[in-house]
PDB file of C-alpha atoms in Angstrom:
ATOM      1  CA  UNK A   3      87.898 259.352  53.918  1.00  0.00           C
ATOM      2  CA  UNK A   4      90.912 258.532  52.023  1.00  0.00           C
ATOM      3  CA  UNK A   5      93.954 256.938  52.746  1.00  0.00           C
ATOM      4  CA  UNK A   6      97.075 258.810  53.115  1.00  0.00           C
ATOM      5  CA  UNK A   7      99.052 256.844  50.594  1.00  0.00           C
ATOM      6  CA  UNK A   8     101.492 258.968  48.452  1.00  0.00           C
ATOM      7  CA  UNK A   9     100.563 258.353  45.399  1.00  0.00           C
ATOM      8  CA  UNK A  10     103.072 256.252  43.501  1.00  0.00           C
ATOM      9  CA  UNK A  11     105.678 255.936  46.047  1.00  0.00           C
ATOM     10  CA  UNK A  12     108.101 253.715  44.165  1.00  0.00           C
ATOM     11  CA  UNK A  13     109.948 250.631  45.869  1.00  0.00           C
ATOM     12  CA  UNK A  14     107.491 251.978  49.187  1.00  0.00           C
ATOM     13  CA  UNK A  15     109.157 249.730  52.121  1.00  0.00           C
ATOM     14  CA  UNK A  16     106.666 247.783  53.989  1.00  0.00           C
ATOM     15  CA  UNK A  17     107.081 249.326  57.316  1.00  0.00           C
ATOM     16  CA  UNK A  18     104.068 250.782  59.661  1.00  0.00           C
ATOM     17  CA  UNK A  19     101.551 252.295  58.594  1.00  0.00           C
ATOM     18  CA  UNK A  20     101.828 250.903  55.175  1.00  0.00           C
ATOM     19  CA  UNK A  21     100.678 247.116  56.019  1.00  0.00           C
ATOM     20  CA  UNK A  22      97.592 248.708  57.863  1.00  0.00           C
ATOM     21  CA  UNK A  23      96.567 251.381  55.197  1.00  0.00           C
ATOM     22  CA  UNK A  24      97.797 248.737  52.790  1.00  0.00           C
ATOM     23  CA  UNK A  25      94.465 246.387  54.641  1.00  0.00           C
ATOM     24  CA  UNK A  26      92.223 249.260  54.510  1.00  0.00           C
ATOM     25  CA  UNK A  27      92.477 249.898  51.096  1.00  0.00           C
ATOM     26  CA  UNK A  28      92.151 246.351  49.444  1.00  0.00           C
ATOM     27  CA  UNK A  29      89.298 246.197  51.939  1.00  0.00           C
ATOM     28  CA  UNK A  30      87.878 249.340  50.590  1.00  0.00           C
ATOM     29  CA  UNK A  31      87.982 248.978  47.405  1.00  0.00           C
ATOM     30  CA  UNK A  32      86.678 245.121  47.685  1.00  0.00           C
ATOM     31  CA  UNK A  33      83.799 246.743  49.260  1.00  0.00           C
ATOM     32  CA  UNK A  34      83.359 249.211  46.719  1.00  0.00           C
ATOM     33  CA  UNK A  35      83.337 246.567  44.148  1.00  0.00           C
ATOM     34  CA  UNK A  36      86.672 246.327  43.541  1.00  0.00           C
ATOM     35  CA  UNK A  37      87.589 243.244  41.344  1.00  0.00           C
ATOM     36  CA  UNK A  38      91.022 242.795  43.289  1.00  0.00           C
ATOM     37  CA  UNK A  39      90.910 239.182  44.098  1.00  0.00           C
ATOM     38  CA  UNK A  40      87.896 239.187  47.085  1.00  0.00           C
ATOM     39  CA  UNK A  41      83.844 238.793  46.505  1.00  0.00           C
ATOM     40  CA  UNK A  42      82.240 241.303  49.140  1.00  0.00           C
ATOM     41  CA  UNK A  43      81.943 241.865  51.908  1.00  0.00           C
ATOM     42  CA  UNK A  44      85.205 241.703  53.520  1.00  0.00           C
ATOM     43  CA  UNK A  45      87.241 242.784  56.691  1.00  0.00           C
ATOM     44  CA  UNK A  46      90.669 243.076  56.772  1.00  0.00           C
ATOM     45  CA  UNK A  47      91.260 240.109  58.263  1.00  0.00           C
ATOM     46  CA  UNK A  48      90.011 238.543  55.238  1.00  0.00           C
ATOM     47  CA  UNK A  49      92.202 240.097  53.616  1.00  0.00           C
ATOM     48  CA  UNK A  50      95.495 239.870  55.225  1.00  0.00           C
ATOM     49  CA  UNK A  51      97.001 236.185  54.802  1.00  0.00           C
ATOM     50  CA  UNK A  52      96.867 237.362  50.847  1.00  0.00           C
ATOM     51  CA  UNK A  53      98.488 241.344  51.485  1.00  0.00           C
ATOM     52  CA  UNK A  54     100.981 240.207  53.764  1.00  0.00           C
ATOM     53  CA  UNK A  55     102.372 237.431  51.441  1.00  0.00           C
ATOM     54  CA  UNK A  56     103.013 240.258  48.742  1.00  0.00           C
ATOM     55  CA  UNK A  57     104.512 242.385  51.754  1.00  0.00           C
ATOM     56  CA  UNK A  58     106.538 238.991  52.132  1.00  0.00           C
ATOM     57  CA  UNK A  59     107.720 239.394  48.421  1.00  0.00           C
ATOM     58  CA  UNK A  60     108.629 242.962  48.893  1.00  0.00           C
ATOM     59  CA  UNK A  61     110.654 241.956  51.957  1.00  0.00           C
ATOM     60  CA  UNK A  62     112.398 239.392  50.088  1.00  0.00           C
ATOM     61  CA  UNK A  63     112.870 241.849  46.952  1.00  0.00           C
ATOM     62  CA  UNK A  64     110.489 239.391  44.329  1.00  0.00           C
ATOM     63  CA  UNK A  65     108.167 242.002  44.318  1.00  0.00           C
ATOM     64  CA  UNK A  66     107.725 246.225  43.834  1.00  0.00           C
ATOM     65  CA  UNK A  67     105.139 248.393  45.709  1.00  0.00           C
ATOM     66  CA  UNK A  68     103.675 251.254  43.543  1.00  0.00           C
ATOM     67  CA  UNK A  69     101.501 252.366  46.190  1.00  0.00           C
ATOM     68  CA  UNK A  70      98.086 253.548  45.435  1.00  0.00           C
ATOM     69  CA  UNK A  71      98.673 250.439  44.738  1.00  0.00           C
ATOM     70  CA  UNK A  72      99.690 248.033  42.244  1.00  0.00           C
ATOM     71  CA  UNK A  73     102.332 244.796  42.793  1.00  0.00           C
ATOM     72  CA  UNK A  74     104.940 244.610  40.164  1.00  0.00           C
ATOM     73  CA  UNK A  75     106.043 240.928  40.252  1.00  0.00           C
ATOM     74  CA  UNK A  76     109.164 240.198  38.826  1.00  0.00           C
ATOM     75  CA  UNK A  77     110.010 236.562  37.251  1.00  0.00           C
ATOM     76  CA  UNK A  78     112.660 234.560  38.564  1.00  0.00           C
ATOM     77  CA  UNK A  79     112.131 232.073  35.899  1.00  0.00           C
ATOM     78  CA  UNK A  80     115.415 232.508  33.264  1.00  0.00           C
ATOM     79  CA  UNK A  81     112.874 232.343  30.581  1.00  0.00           C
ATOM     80  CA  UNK A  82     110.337 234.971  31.863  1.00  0.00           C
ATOM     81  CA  UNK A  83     113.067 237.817  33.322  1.00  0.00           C
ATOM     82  CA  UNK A  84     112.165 240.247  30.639  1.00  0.00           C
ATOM     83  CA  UNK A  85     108.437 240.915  31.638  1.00  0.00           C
ATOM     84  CA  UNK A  86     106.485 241.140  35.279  1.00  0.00           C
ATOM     85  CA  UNK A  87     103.061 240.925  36.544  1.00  0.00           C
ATOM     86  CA  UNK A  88     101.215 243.784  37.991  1.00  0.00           C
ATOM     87  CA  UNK A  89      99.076 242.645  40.196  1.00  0.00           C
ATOM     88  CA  UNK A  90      95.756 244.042  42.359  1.00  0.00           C
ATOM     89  CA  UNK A  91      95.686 247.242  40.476  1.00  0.00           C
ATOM     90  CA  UNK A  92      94.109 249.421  43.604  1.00  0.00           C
ATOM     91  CA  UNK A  93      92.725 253.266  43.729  1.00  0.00           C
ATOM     92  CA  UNK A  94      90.826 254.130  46.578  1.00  0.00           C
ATOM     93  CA  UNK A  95      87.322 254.131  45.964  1.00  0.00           C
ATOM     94  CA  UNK A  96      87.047 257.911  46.966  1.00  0.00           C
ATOM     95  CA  UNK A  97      89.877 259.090  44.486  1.00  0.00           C
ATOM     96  CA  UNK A  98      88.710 256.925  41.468  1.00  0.00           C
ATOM     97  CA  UNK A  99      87.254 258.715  38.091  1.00  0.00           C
ATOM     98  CA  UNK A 100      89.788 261.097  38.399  1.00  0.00           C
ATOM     99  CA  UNK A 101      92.660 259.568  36.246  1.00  0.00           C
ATOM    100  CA  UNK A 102      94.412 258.634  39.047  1.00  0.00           C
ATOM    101  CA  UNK A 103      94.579 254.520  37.814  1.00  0.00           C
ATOM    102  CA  UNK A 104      95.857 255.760  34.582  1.00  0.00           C
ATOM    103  CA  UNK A 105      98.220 257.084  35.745  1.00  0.00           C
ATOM    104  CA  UNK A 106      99.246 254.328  37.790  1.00  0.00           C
ATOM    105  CA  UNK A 107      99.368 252.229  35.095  1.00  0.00           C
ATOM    106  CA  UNK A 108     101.838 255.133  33.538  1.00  0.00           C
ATOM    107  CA  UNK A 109     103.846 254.942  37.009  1.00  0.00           C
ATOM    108  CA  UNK A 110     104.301 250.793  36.570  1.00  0.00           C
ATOM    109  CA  UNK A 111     104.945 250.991  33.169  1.00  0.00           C
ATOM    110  CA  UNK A 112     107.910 253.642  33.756  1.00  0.00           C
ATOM    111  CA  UNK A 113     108.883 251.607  36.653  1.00  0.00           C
ATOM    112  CA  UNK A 114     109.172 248.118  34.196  1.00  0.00           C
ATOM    113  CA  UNK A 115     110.962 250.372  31.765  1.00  0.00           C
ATOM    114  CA  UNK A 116     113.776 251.204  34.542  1.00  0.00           C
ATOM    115  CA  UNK A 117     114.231 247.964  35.569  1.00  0.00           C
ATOM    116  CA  UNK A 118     115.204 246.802  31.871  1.00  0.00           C
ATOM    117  CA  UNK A 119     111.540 244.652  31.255  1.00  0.00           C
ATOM    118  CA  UNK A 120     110.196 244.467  28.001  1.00  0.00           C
ATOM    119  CA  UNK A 121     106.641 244.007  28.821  1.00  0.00           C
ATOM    120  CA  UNK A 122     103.736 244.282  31.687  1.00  0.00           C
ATOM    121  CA  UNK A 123     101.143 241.120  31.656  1.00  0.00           C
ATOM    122  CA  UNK A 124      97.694 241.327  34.046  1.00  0.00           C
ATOM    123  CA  UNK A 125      94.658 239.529  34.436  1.00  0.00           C
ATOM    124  CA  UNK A 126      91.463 241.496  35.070  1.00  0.00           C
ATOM    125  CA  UNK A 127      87.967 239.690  35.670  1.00  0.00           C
ATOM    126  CA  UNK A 128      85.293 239.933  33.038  1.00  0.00           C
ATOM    127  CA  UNK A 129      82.288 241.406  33.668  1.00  0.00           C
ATOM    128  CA  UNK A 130      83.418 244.732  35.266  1.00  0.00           C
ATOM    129  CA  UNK A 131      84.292 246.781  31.702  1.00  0.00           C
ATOM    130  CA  UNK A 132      87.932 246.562  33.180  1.00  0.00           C
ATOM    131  CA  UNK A 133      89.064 244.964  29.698  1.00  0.00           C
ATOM    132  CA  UNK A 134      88.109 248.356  28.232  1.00  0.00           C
ATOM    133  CA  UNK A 135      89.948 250.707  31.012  1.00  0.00           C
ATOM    134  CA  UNK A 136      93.495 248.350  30.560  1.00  0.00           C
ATOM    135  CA  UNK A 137      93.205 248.520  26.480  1.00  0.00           C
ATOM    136  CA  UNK A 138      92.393 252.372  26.861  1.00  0.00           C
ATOM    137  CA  UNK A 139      96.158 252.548  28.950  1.00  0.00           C
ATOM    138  CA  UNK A 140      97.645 250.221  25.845  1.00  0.00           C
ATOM    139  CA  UNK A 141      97.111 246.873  27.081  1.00  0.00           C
ATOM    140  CA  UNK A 142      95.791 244.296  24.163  1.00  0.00           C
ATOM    141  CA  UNK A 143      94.082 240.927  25.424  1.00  0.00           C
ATOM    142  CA  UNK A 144      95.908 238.066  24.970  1.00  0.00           C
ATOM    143  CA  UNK A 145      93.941 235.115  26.372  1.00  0.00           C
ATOM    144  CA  UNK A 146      90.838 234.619  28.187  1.00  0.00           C
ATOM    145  CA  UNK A 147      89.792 231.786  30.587  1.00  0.00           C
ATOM    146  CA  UNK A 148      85.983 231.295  29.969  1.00  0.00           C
ATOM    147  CA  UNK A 149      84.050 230.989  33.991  1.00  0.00           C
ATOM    148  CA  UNK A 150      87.453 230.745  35.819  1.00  0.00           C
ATOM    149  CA  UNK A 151      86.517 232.969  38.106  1.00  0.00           C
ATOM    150  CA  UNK A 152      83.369 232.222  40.361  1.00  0.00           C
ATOM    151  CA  UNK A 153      82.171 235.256  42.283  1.00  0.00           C
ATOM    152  CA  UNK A 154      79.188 233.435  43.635  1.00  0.00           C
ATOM    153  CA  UNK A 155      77.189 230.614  42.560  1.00  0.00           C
ATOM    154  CA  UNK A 156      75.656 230.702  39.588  1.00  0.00           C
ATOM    155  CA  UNK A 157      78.073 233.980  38.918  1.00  0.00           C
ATOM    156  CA  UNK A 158      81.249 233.089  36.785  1.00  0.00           C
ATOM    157  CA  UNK A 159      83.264 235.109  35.084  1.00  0.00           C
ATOM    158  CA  UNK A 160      86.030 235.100  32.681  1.00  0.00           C
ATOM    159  CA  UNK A 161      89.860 235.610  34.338  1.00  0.00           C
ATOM    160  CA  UNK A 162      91.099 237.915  30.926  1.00  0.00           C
ATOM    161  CA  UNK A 163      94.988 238.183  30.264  1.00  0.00           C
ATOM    162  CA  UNK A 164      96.383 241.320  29.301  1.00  0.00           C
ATOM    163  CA  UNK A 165      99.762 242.597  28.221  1.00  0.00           C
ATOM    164  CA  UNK A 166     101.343 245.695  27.483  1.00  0.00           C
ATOM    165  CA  UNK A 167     104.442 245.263  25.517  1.00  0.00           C
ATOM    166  CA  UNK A 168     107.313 247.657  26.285  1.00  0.00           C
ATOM    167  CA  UNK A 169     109.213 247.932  23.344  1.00  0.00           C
ATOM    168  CA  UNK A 170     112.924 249.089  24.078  1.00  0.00           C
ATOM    169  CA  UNK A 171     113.789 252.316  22.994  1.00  0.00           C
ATOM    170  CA  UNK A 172     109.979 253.338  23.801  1.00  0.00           C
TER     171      UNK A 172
END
């Protein structure tokens, strides 16, 4: 069944039920296959030192919700302030095929846009044709760690860098 997140809720406030659905759904979709930063299977207990430190972030205003669900990271480095990281990129595995991660990506990039950033950057990990989706929302490749990520032994992967560069005026 899926979650009852509003889809792209912006600046959502980590308050109950969030944190919980928030579990359920990186668990789901880890499950499902889900390249999101876990190998399955997990629990939600595996998965909540990592969700609650970007709850942490939200708290402490470092980083945006766009819940069904992606992490907009801002930089506090004086160098870096003009772009952010969007981070574990999330539709629930029930809702996906149906445009709704496009239009997520849509949702973050108009979010970037109103906070003044000039560009999105992600890493996906090879070996899951997620390279393909990100460049069909606009996102070109920029770098690409050969076997950084190890999903199992004897199963690495590449960690690919992506950006999306947010021209002003766009």
């Amino acid at each position: 069944m899926p979650l009852t997140f509003t889809l792209f809720t912006r600046d959502a406030k980590p308050t109950h039920p969030l944190p919980d659905q928030l579990f359920t759904l990186w668990t789901d979709v880890t499950n499902a296959g889900g390249a999101v930063g876990f190998v399955p299977p997990v629990t939600a207990v595996d998965i909540r030192p990592r969700a609650e430190a970007h709850l942490t972030a939200i708290a402490e205003g470092r980083t945006r919700l766009l819940a069904a669900t992606a992490f907009l990271a801002l930089n506090d480095h004086p160098l870096m302030r003009h772009w952010a990281w969007l981070y574990t990129v999330m539709v629930d595995p029930a809702l996906q095929g149906r445009g709704y991660g496009a239009d997520l990506l849509r949702e973050a990039e108009d979010r970037a846009r109103a906070l003044g950033l000039e560009g999105l950057r992600l890493t996906c990990r090879g070996g899951e044709g997620l390279e393909r989706f990100y460049a069909s929302c606009g996102y070109k490749e920029i770098g690409r760690a050969p076997d950084a990520l190890r999903v199992a032994p004897g199963d690495d992967r590449d960690e690919i860098t992506m950006l999306l560069p947010l021209p002003p005026g766009d």
